[in-house]
Coordinates of C-alpha atoms in Angstrom, one line a residue:
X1272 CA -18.1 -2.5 -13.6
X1273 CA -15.3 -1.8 -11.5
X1274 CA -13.9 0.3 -13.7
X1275 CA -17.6 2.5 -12.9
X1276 CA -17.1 2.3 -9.2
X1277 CA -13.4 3.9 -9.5
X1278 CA -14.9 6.3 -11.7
X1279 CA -17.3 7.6 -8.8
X1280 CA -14.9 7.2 -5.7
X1281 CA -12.2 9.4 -8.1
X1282 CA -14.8 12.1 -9.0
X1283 CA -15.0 12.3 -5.3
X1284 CA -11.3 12.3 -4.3
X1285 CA -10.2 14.0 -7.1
X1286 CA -12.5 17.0 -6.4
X1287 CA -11.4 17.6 -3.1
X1288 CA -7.4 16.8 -3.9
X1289 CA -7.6 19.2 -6.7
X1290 CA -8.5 22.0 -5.0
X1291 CA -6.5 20.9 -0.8
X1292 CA -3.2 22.3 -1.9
X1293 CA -4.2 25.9 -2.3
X1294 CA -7.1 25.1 0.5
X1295 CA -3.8 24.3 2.9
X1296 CA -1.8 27.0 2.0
X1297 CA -4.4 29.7 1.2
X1298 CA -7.2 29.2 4.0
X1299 CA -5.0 27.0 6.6
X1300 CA -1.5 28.9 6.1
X1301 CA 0.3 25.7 5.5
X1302 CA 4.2 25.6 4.4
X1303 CA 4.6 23.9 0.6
X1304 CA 7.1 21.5 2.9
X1305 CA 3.6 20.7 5.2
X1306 CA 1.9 20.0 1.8
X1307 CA 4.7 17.8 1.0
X1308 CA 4.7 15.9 4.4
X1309 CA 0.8 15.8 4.3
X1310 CA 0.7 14.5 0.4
X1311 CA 3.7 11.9 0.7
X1312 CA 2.0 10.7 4.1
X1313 CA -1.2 10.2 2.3
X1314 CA -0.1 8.1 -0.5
X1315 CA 2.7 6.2 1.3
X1316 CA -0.6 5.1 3.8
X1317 CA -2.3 4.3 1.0
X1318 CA 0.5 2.6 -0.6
X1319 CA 2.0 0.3 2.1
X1320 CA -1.7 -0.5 3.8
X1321 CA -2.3 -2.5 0.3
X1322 CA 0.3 -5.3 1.5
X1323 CA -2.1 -6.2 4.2
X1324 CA -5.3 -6.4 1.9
X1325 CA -3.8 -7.8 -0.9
X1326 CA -2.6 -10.5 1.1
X1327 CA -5.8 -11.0 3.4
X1328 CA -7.9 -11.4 0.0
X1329 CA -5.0 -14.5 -1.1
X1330 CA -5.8 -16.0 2.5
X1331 CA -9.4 -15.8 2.1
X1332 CA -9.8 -16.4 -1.3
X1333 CA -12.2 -13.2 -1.3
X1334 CA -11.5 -9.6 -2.8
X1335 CA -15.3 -7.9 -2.9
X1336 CA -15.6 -7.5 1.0
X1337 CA -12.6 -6.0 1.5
X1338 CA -12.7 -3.2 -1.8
X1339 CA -16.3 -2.6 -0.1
X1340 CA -14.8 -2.5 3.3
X1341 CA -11.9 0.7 1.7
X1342 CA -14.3 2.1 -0.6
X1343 CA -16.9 2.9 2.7
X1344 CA -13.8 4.2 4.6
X1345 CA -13.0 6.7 1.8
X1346 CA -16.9 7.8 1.8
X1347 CA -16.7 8.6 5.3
X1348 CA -13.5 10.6 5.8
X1349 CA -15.2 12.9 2.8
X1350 CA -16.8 15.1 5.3
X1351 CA -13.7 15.5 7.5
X1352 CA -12.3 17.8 4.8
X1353 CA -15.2 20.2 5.1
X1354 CA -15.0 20.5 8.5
X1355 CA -11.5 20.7 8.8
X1356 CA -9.8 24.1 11.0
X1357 CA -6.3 23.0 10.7
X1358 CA -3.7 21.1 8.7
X1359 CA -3.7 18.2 11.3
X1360 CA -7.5 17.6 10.5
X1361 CA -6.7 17.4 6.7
X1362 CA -3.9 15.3 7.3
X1363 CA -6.3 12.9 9.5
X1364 CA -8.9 13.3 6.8
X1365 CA -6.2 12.6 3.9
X1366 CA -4.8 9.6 6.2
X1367 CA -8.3 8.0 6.6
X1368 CA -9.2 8.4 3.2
X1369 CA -6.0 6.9 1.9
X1370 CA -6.5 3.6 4.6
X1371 CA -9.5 3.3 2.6
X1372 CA -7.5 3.0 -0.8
X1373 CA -5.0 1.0 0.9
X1374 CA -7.5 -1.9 1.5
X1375 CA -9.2 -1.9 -1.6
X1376 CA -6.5 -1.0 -4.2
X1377 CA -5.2 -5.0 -4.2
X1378 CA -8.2 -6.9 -3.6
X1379 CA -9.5 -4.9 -6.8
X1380 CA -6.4 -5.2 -8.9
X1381 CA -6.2 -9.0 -8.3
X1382 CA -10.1 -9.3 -9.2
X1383 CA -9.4 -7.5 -12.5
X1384 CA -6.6 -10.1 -13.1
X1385 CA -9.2 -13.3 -11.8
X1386 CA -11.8 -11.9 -14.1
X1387 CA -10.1 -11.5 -17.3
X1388 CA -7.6 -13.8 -19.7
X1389 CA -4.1 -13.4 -19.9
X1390 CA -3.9 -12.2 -23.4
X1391 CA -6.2 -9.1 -22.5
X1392 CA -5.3 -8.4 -19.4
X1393 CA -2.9 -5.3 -20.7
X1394 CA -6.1 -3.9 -21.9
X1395 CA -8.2 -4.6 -19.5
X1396 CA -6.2 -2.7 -17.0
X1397 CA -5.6 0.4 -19.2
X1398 CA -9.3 0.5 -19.0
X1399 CA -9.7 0.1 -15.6
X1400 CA -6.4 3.0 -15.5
X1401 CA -8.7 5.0 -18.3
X1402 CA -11.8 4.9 -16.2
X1403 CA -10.0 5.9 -13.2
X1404 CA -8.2 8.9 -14.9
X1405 CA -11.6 9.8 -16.3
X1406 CA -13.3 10.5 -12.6
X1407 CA -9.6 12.5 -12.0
X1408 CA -10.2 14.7 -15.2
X1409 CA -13.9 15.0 -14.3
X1410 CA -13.5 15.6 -10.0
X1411 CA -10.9 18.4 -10.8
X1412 CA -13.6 20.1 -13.6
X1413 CA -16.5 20.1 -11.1
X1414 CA -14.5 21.2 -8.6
X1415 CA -13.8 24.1 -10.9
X1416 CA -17.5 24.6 -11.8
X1417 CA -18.5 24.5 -8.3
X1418 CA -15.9 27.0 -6.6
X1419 CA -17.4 29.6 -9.3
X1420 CA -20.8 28.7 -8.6
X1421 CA -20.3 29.1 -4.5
X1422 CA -17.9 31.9 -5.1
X1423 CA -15.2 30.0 -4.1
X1424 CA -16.0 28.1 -0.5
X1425 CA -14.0 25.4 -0.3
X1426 CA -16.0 23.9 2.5
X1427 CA -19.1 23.7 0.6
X1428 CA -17.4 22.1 -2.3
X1429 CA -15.7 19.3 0.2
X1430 CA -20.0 18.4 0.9
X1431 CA -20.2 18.0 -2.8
X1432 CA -18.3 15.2 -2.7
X1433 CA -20.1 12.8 -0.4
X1434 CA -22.1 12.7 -3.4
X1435 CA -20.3 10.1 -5.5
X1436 CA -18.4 8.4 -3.1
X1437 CA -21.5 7.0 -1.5
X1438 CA -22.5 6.1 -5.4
X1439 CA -19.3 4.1 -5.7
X1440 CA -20.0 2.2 -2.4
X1441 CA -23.7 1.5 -3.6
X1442 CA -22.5 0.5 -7.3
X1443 CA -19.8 -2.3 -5.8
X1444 CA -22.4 -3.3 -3.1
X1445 CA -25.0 -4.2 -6.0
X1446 CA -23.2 -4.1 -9.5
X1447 CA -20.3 -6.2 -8.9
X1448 CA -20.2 -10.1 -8.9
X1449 CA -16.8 -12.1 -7.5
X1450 CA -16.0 -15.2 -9.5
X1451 CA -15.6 -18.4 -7.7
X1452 CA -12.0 -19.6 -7.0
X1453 CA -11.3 -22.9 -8.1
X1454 CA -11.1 -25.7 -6.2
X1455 CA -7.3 -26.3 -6.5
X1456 CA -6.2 -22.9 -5.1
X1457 CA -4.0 -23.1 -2.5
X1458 CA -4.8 -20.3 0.2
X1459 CA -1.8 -17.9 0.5
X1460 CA 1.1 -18.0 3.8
X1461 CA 1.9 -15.2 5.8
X1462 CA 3.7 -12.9 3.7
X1463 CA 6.0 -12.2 6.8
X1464 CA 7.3 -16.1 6.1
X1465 CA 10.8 -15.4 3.9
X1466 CA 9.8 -19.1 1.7
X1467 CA 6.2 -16.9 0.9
X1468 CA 8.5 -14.2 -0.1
X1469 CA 11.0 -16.5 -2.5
X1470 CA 7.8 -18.1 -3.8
X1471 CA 6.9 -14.4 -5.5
X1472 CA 10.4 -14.8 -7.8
X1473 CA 13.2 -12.6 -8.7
X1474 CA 11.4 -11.1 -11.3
X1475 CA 8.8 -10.2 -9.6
X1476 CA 11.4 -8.6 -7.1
X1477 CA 13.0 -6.8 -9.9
X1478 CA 9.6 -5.2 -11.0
X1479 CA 9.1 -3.8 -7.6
X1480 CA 12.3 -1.9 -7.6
X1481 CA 12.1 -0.3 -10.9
X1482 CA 8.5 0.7 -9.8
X1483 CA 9.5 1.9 -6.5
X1484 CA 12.7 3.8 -8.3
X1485 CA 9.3 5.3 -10.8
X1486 CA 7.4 6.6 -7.9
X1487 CA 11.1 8.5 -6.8
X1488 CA 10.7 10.2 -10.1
X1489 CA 7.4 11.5 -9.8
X1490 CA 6.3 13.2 -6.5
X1491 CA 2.7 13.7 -6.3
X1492 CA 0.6 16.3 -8.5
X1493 CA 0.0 18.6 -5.8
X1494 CA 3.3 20.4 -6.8
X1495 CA 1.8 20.5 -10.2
X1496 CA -0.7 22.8 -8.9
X1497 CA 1.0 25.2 -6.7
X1498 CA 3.7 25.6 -9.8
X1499 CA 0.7 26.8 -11.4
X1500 CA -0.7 29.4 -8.6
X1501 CA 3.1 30.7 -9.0
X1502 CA 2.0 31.8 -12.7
X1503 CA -1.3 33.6 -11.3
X1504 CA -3.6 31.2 -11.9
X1505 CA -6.5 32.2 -9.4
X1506 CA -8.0 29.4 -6.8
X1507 CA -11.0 28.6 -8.7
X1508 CA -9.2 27.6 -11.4
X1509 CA -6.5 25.5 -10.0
X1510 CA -8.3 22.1 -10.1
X1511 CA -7.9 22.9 -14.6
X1512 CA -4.3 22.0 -13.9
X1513 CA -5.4 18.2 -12.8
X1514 CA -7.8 18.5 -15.7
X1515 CA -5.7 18.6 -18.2
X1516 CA -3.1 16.0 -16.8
X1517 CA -5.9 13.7 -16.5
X1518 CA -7.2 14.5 -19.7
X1519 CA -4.2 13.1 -21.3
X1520 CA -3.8 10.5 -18.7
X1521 CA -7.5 9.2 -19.5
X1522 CA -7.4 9.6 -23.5
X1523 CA -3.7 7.9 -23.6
X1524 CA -4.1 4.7 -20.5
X1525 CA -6.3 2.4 -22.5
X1526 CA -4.7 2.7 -26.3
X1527 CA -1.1 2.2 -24.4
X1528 CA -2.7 -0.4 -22.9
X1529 CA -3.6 -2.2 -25.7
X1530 CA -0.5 -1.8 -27.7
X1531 CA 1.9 -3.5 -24.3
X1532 CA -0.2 -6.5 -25.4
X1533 CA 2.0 -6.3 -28.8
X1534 CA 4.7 -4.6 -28.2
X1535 CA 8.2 -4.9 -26.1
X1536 CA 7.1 -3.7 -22.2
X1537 CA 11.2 -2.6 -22.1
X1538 CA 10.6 -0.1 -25.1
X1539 CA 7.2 1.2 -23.7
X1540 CA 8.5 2.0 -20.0
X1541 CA 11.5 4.3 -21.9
X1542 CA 9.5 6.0 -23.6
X1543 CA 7.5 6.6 -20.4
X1544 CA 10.3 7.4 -18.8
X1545 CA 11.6 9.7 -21.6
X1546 CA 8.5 11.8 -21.2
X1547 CA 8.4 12.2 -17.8
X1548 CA 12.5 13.6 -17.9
X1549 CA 11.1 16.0 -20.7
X1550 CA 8.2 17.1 -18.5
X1551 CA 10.0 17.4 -14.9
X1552 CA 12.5 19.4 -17.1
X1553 CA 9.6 21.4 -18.8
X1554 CA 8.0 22.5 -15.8
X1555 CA 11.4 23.5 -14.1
X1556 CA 12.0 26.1 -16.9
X1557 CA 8.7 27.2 -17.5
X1558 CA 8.1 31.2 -17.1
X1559 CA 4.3 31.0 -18.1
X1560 CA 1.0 29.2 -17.6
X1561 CA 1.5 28.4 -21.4
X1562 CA 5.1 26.6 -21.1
X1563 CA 3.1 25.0 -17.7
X1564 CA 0.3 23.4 -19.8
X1565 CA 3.0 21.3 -21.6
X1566 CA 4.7 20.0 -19.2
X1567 CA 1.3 18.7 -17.3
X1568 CA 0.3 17.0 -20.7
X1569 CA 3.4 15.4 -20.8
X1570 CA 3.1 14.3 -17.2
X1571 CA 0.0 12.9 -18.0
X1572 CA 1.1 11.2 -20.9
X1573 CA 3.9 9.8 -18.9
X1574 CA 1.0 8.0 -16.7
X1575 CA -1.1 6.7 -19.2
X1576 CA 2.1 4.8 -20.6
X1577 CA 3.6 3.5 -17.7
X1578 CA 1.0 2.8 -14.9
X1579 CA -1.8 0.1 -16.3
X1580 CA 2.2 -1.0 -17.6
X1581 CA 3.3 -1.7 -14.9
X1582 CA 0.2 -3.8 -13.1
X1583 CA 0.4 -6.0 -16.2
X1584 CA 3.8 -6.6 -15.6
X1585 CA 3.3 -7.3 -11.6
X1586 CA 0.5 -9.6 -12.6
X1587 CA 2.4 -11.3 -15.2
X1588 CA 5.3 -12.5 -13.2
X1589 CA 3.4 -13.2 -10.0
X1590 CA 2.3 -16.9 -9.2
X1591 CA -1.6 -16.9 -9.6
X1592 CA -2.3 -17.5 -5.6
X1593 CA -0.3 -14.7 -4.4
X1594 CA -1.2 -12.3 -7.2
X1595 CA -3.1 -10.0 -4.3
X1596 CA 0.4 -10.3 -1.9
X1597 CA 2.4 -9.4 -5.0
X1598 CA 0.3 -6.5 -5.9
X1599 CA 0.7 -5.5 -2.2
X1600 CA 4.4 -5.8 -1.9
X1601 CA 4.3 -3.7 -5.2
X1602 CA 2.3 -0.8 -3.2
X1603 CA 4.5 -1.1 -0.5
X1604 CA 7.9 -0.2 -2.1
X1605 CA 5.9 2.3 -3.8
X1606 CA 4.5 4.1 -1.0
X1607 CA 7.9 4.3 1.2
X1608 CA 9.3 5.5 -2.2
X1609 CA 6.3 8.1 -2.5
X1610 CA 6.6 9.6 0.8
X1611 CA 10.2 10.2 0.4
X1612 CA 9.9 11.7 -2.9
X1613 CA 7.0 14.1 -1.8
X1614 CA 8.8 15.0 1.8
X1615 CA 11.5 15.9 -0.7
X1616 CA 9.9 17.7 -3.2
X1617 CA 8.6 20.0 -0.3
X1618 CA 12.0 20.5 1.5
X1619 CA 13.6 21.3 -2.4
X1620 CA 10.9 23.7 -2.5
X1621 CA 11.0 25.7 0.6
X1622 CA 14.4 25.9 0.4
X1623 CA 15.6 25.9 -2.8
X1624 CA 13.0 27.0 -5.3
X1625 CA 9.9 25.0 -7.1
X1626 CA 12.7 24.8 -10.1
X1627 CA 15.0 22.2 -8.0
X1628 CA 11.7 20.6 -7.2
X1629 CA 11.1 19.8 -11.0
X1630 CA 15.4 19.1 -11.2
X1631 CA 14.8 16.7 -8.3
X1632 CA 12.3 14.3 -10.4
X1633 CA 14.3 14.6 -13.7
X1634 CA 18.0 13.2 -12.0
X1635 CA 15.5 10.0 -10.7
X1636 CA 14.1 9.4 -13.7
X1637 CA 17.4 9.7 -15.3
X1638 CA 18.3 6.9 -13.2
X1639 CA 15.4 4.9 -13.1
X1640 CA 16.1 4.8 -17.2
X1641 CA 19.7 3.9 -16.3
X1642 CA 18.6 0.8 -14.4
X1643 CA 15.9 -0.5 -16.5
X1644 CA 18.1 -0.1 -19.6
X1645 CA 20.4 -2.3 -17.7
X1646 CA 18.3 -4.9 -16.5
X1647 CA 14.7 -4.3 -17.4
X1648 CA 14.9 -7.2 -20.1
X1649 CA 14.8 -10.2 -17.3
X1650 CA 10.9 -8.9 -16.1
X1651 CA 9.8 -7.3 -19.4
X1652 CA 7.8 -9.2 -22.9
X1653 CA 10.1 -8.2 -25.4

């Protein structure tokens, strides 16, 4: 079931993200570097607030009222896009939004790990990633449909998307029941307290650099989609480029995630990495919308293998009472890692070229491989 309500909050986000690049650039006369700063600002929010929930669901031993506490938040900041006049309004929007994520991203992960068993819990959060990826492949579509339908107002498009959030908020409210925590769970310290923070382990720690290093490597998507505009592809159609990431992303998340149940977790995350070299190198080189298409499949292919990945392996080396700290902590070095990588990613851009963009991600995955060939094997099931 919470696999359903991600499905509705990302039709909703996803429809709106896929088409707020070109809306900022074309409509609002925003810089790529702007897009960059906006983008990385956004996630990073979204990112480091999930420290805070995760571990305010470990103190109270609750997760539900907090994801319906973030899911209502990204509802409402919905119609802040369509009534947005300048780039500081999306960025307020975007920033609101991503608080929203922020507080329910942990408290959700950490109930997906209280509700399932150990064994399955690869699969079950490839679903979870394949349900998720389905609302990004289908926001983006609609999007598509409806900018051809209202001859391309982004505004009214930006309503649309009230629409499904508020289903998402309605489905949690009502569909989803919290298990009860048993009576020997010992409520969760302060994560500002250093002997809370050497309870989590060293290979925890260790799984939290390699994914922060991951999130260096790949900016966020909305570079994906001005690349594309640079090959003519017309605004209506620009959301098609997160369709067919997703589409890969969603077909790819829960069979990967069912074969890290049985395979090494060291030999999945190069290969992940692997694809996402091949695709930043791809999409640095391509000279057509063609060459373009393959290096988003790849990019998407490079999710589904490595993201539901890497929750299982947070989860898995994280002490059951702080599982929604150590998710958080996770975020966090993520999100300072994403907004450098996107800030970068525009600044490459502007000044440089899209190409040393695409060159950019490629040298961190290079080393990102370099350091989990080297000591990926203390943190990963071989």
């Amino acid at each position: 079931m919470l696999g359903f309500v991600s499905l509705f909050m990302d039709i909703s986000s996803e429809l709106i993200h896929s088409l707020l690049p070109v809306f900022m650039v074309s409509s609002l006369g925003a810089s790529v570097f702007m897009v960059g700063v906006v983008e990385g600002v956004a996630e990073a929010t979204a990112l480091i607030v999930k420290v805070f929930s995760g571990t305010l669901s470990d103190y109270l031993g609750k997760r539900k009222g907090l994801a319906v506490l973030g899911y209502g938040l990204g509802a409402l900041s919905k119609p802040v896009f369509a009534l947005a006049l300048t780039v500081n309004w999306v960025l307020a929007a975007r920033f609101m939004d991503r608080i929203g994520k922020g507080i329910r991203g942990a408290p959700r992960d950490a109930l997906v790990a209280d509700l399932v068993a150990p064994e399955i819990r690869g699969a079950a959060y490839g679903l979870r990633q394949s349900l998720d990826t389905v609302g990004a492949f289908l926001g983006p579509l609609l999007a598509v449909g409806l900018m051809l339908l209202w001859a391309g107002d982004f505004r009214t498009v930006f309503w649309f998307a009230v629409i499904p959030a508020v289903l998402a908020v309605l489905l949690l409210v009502f569909g989803v029941r919290e298990p009860e925590r048993g009576a020997g769970s010992r409520i969760a310290k302060s994560p500002i307290r250093w002997r809370v923070l050497g309870d989590l382990g060293s290979a925890y720690w260790l799984v939290v650099v390699i994914g922060g290093v991951f999130t260096l490597a790949r900016f966020s998507e909305a570079f994906l989609i001005l690349r594309a505009q640079q090959f003519g592809l017309a605004d209506a159609y620009a959301p098609l480029v997160l369709v067919v990431m997703n589409l890969v992303y969603a077909l790819s998340a829960y069979p990967l995630g069912r074969l890290a149940d049985r395979m090494s977790h060291q030999a999945l995350l190069v290969a992940g990495l692997a694809v996402l070299l091949v695709s930043d190198l791809v999409l640095a080189q391509a000279g057509s919308l063609t060459t373009l298409a393959i290096g988003v499949m790849l990019w998407g292919l490079h999710m589904g293998m490595t993201q539901g990945l890497l929750a299982t392996m947070v989860a898995d080396t994280a002490p059951e009472d702080l599982r929604g700290t150590a998710f958080g902590f996770f975020n966090l070095a993520s999100g300072i890692a994403m907004l450098v990588a996107s800030v970068l990613a525009g600044l490459l851009w502007d000044t440089l070229g899209a190409a040393t963009t695409f060159y950019g991600g490629a040298a961190f995955s290079v080393i990102a491989l370099v350091m989990l060939l080297l000591g990926g094997s203390r943190v990963v099931r071989s």
